[in-house]
């Protein structure tokens, strides 16, 4: 039989060959798939609930929340809708309608653009309702992102730090404790991961009061910046930590560089005469002099080395014959330069390092500075260096180092390491870490520490620190005013000064170490006049806040029986209740409610709320409460 042209022999052979090849390929692929080990199912990554940062009493300072990025698909929007959309949406998200419409028109062919990022829960709820009502939801969408609310705004902002949009800490405790607050997923499958909660050592109420004092001081002295650190002398726990100017953490992206600098940890500077308490400690402890050793101050320390180098250090006055107590009382440069001559360089530097200068304290903060301590092999070491270091120049320190070094004086000669973490708890509020006092090495004999403290008390009673006296509580202080480096012309500036003062109280049984630094004040710069009074004011606040016994405190007789009427617990059901008049303690249990976010601002009692009472409760809504 003869085949027609359509079914020629070669065509049939080609089709059959192609079909067999295709079948063979399919069969081979199937066999490979059948023999391959089963692949694990792709699982959805677990959600991470970031832990909170609270003060030592549990007051929220950084809490988890959700923000929403809002955007549209421009190519799905009819030109006639754009203007109406912009007019309706603008007031809700606080944007000008013209700005919204312009952004959409410029990207008219785009598949998606963001209109505004980080909407709050309240803005999201209002906008979502509007979009559905006006039928704008067909071309718009929300992206939910994890966020952070800082209820106290700028309070202790450099310590708390800030979390970025990617859920990672960028500074402060938020950065250094990232893995504690937001642990990485493990091999064990979990749908939710809960970070631990960090209880800081600071007391938010005390921090607020001391920040108010510091802010008033900044305004009064017209200073460029200021530091205040208060610690528990026995435990090393930092009770207050202030660096001004400070940023509002809820508006961190708008902060200036100056507002973000963590000065007590990161800024190193020459402390000036405050350092003399450590020089005196070294001299007394080694026995090169005692309480009866005296020096003649004629207003200037001057000597010429055997190499012909002349050293000249001026004093504030002609103090005559002074011992250690008198030299500290008058802050005598001449006396301390002469003391340094009695102590060999190696021994002097060993004490400087034992106090912790020249190395980090190891606190739970990033980017802590080491400061600088010269040694005889340094290029710029000279015969002048040791006597100059003895009065607090030619070395640099941090405020945290000063607090740590002073702890040796407050604890009978033993260093106590500073810390910012009081404890850590898990999601069930069980402790996973509780701070234990960490002692460093013994730096001084107890007799030395006690003697230097008594000299500091004399300085407060009749020396350069008299304005730091608090009357009914014994206090030991040392002031210092240091010329700052001239960063343009070199050497020291004639106009820029760093004024600082350290205090330890009560002297007979130290509980608190308080250190304040004021930088580049205008007008008066002498620390005894502008810092010592602030020490007294801040110390008074600390004493009253901590309930320390004051001999002059008034007392009354009482039966001992106190009747307290308890407010009924707040219940949230279908509608938002009326919170006005409620004290803050009634609101704390609400922070644990699932599905509702609370933003609490201020102290005292609720004076206003948003949304108002009677508003229907919705999942994920935010309730803002203002207290005064």
mmCIF file with all atom_site columns, N, CA and C in Angstrom, residues 7 106 156 159 161 221 257 313 321 348 374 408-409 429 459 504 516 575 577 592 601:
data_model
loop_
_atom_site.group_PDB
_atom_site.id
_atom_site.type_symbol
_atom_site.label_atom_id
_atom_site.label_alt_id
_atom_site.label_comp_id
_atom_site.label_asym_id
_atom_site.label_entity_id
_atom_site.label_seq_id
_atom_site.pdbx_PDB_ins_code
_atom_site.Cartn_x
_atom_site.Cartn_y
_atom_site.Cartn_z
_atom_site.occupancy
_atom_site.B_iso_or_equiv
_atom_site.pdbx_formal_charge
_atom_site.auth_seq_id
_atom_site.auth_comp_id
_atom_site.auth_asym_id
_atom_site.auth_atom_id
_atom_site.pdbx_PDB_model_num
ATOM 1  N N  . UNK A 1 7   ? 1.118   11.298 5.312   1.00 0.00 ? 7   UNK A N  1
ATOM 2  C CA . UNK A 1 7   ? 1.684   10.268 6.203   1.00 0.00 ? 7   UNK A CA 1
ATOM 3  C C  . UNK A 1 7   ? 2.920   9.641  5.574   1.00 0.00 ? 7   UNK A C  1
ATOM 4  N N  . UNK A 1 106 ? 2.703   60.863 40.171  1.00 0.00 ? 106 UNK A N  1
ATOM 5  C CA . UNK A 1 106 ? 4.091   60.675 39.753  1.00 0.00 ? 106 UNK A CA 1
ATOM 6  C C  . UNK A 1 106 ? 4.439   59.203 39.575  1.00 0.00 ? 106 UNK A C  1
ATOM 7  N N  . UNK A 1 156 ? 15.235  58.802 80.296  1.00 0.00 ? 156 UNK A N  1
ATOM 8  C CA . UNK A 1 156 ? 16.362  57.854 80.230  1.00 0.00 ? 156 UNK A CA 1
ATOM 9  C C  . UNK A 1 156 ? 16.556  57.318 78.816  1.00 0.00 ? 156 UNK A C  1
ATOM 10 N N  . UNK A 1 159 ? 19.766  55.432 77.749  1.00 0.00 ? 159 UNK A N  1
ATOM 11 C CA . UNK A 1 159 ? 19.886  54.130 78.411  1.00 0.00 ? 159 UNK A CA 1
ATOM 12 C C  . UNK A 1 159 ? 18.950  53.113 77.773  1.00 0.00 ? 159 UNK A C  1
ATOM 13 N N  . UNK A 1 161 ? 17.432  53.192 74.804  1.00 0.00 ? 161 UNK A N  1
ATOM 14 C CA . UNK A 1 161 ? 17.786  52.964 73.416  1.00 0.00 ? 161 UNK A CA 1
ATOM 15 C C  . UNK A 1 161 ? 16.568  52.945 72.515  1.00 0.00 ? 161 UNK A C  1
ATOM 16 N N  . UNK A 1 221 ? 22.167  77.596 83.518  1.00 0.00 ? 221 UNK A N  1
ATOM 17 C CA . UNK A 1 221 ? 23.589  77.804 83.244  1.00 0.00 ? 221 UNK A CA 1
ATOM 18 C C  . UNK A 1 221 ? 23.877  77.987 81.754  1.00 0.00 ? 221 UNK A C  1
ATOM 19 N N  . UNK A 1 257 ? 21.947  64.649 66.492  1.00 0.00 ? 257 UNK A N  1
ATOM 20 C CA . UNK A 1 257 ? 23.051  63.792 66.947  1.00 0.00 ? 257 UNK A CA 1
ATOM 21 C C  . UNK A 1 257 ? 23.331  64.042 68.423  1.00 0.00 ? 257 UNK A C  1
ATOM 22 N N  . UNK A 1 313 ? 53.010  74.660 87.614  1.00 0.00 ? 313 UNK A N  1
ATOM 23 C CA . UNK A 1 313 ? 51.570  74.470 87.773  1.00 0.00 ? 313 UNK A CA 1
ATOM 24 C C  . UNK A 1 313 ? 51.073  75.507 88.781  1.00 0.00 ? 313 UNK A C  1
ATOM 25 N N  . UNK A 1 321 ? 50.613  76.310 104.684 1.00 0.00 ? 321 UNK A N  1
ATOM 26 C CA . UNK A 1 321 ? 50.874  74.911 105.025 1.00 0.00 ? 321 UNK A CA 1
ATOM 27 C C  . UNK A 1 321 ? 49.568  74.113 105.015 1.00 0.00 ? 321 UNK A C  1
ATOM 28 N N  . UNK A 1 348 ? 52.051  55.047 91.210  1.00 0.00 ? 348 UNK A N  1
ATOM 29 C CA . UNK A 1 348 ? 50.937  55.968 90.959  1.00 0.00 ? 348 UNK A CA 1
ATOM 30 C C  . UNK A 1 348 ? 50.020  55.426 89.863  1.00 0.00 ? 348 UNK A C  1
ATOM 31 N N  . UNK A 1 374 ? 47.966  57.746 80.224  1.00 0.00 ? 374 UNK A N  1
ATOM 32 C CA . UNK A 1 374 ? 49.296  57.668 79.612  1.00 0.00 ? 374 UNK A CA 1
ATOM 33 C C  . UNK A 1 374 ? 50.208  56.739 80.406  1.00 0.00 ? 374 UNK A C  1
ATOM 34 N N  . UNK A 1 408 ? 34.914  52.417 95.553  1.00 0.00 ? 408 UNK A N  1
ATOM 35 C CA . UNK A 1 408 ? 35.964  51.907 96.439  1.00 0.00 ? 408 UNK A CA 1
ATOM 36 C C  . UNK A 1 408 ? 36.027  52.716 97.727  1.00 0.00 ? 408 UNK A C  1
ATOM 37 N N  . UNK A 1 409 ? 35.804  54.032 97.631  1.00 0.00 ? 409 UNK A N  1
ATOM 38 C CA . UNK A 1 409 ? 35.784  54.877 98.821  1.00 0.00 ? 409 UNK A CA 1
ATOM 39 C C  . UNK A 1 409 ? 34.543  54.606 99.670  1.00 0.00 ? 409 UNK A C  1
ATOM 40 N N  . UNK A 1 429 ? 6.557   35.671 83.886  1.00 0.00 ? 429 UNK A N  1
ATOM 41 C CA . UNK A 1 429 ? 6.993   36.526 84.996  1.00 0.00 ? 429 UNK A CA 1
ATOM 42 C C  . UNK A 1 429 ? 7.867   35.778 86.009  1.00 0.00 ? 429 UNK A C  1
ATOM 43 N N  . UNK A 1 459 ? 35.424  68.975 103.069 1.00 0.00 ? 459 UNK A N  1
ATOM 44 C CA . UNK A 1 459 ? 35.285  69.800 101.870 1.00 0.00 ? 459 UNK A CA 1
ATOM 45 C C  . UNK A 1 459 ? 33.858  70.316 101.721 1.00 0.00 ? 459 UNK A C  1
ATOM 46 N N  . UNK A 1 504 ? 29.257  61.462 98.017  1.00 0.00 ? 504 UNK A N  1
ATOM 47 C CA . UNK A 1 504 ? 28.973  60.175 98.647  1.00 0.00 ? 504 UNK A CA 1
ATOM 48 C C  . UNK A 1 504 ? 28.248  60.458 99.951  1.00 0.00 ? 504 UNK A C  1
ATOM 49 N N  . UNK A 1 516 ? 27.723  64.596 88.994  1.00 0.00 ? 516 UNK A N  1
ATOM 50 C CA . UNK A 1 516 ? 27.106  65.527 88.051  1.00 0.00 ? 516 UNK A CA 1
ATOM 51 C C  . UNK A 1 516 ? 28.188  66.260 87.266  1.00 0.00 ? 516 UNK A C  1
ATOM 52 N N  . UNK A 1 575 ? -17.446 47.742 75.389  1.00 0.00 ? 575 UNK A N  1
ATOM 53 C CA . UNK A 1 575 ? -17.152 49.154 75.122  1.00 0.00 ? 575 UNK A CA 1
ATOM 54 C C  . UNK A 1 575 ? -16.026 49.634 76.024  1.00 0.00 ? 575 UNK A C  1
ATOM 55 N N  . UNK A 1 577 ? -14.347 51.641 78.811  1.00 0.00 ? 577 UNK A N  1
ATOM 56 C CA . UNK A 1 577 ? -14.858 52.272 80.035  1.00 0.00 ? 577 UNK A CA 1
ATOM 57 C C  . UNK A 1 577 ? -14.333 53.683 80.209  1.00 0.00 ? 577 UNK A C  1
ATOM 58 N N  . UNK A 1 592 ? -1.298  43.910 80.501  1.00 0.00 ? 592 UNK A N  1
ATOM 59 C CA . UNK A 1 592 ? -1.174  42.504 80.140  1.00 0.00 ? 592 UNK A CA 1
ATOM 60 C C  . UNK A 1 592 ? -2.353  41.991 79.326  1.00 0.00 ? 592 UNK A C  1
ATOM 61 N N  . UNK A 1 601 ? 0.636   58.068 79.355  1.00 0.00 ? 601 UNK A N  1
ATOM 62 C CA . UNK A 1 601 ? 1.567   59.197 79.399  1.00 0.00 ? 601 UNK A CA 1
ATOM 63 C C  . UNK A 1 601 ? 1.339   60.012 80.662  1.00 0.00 ? 601 UNK A C  1
#
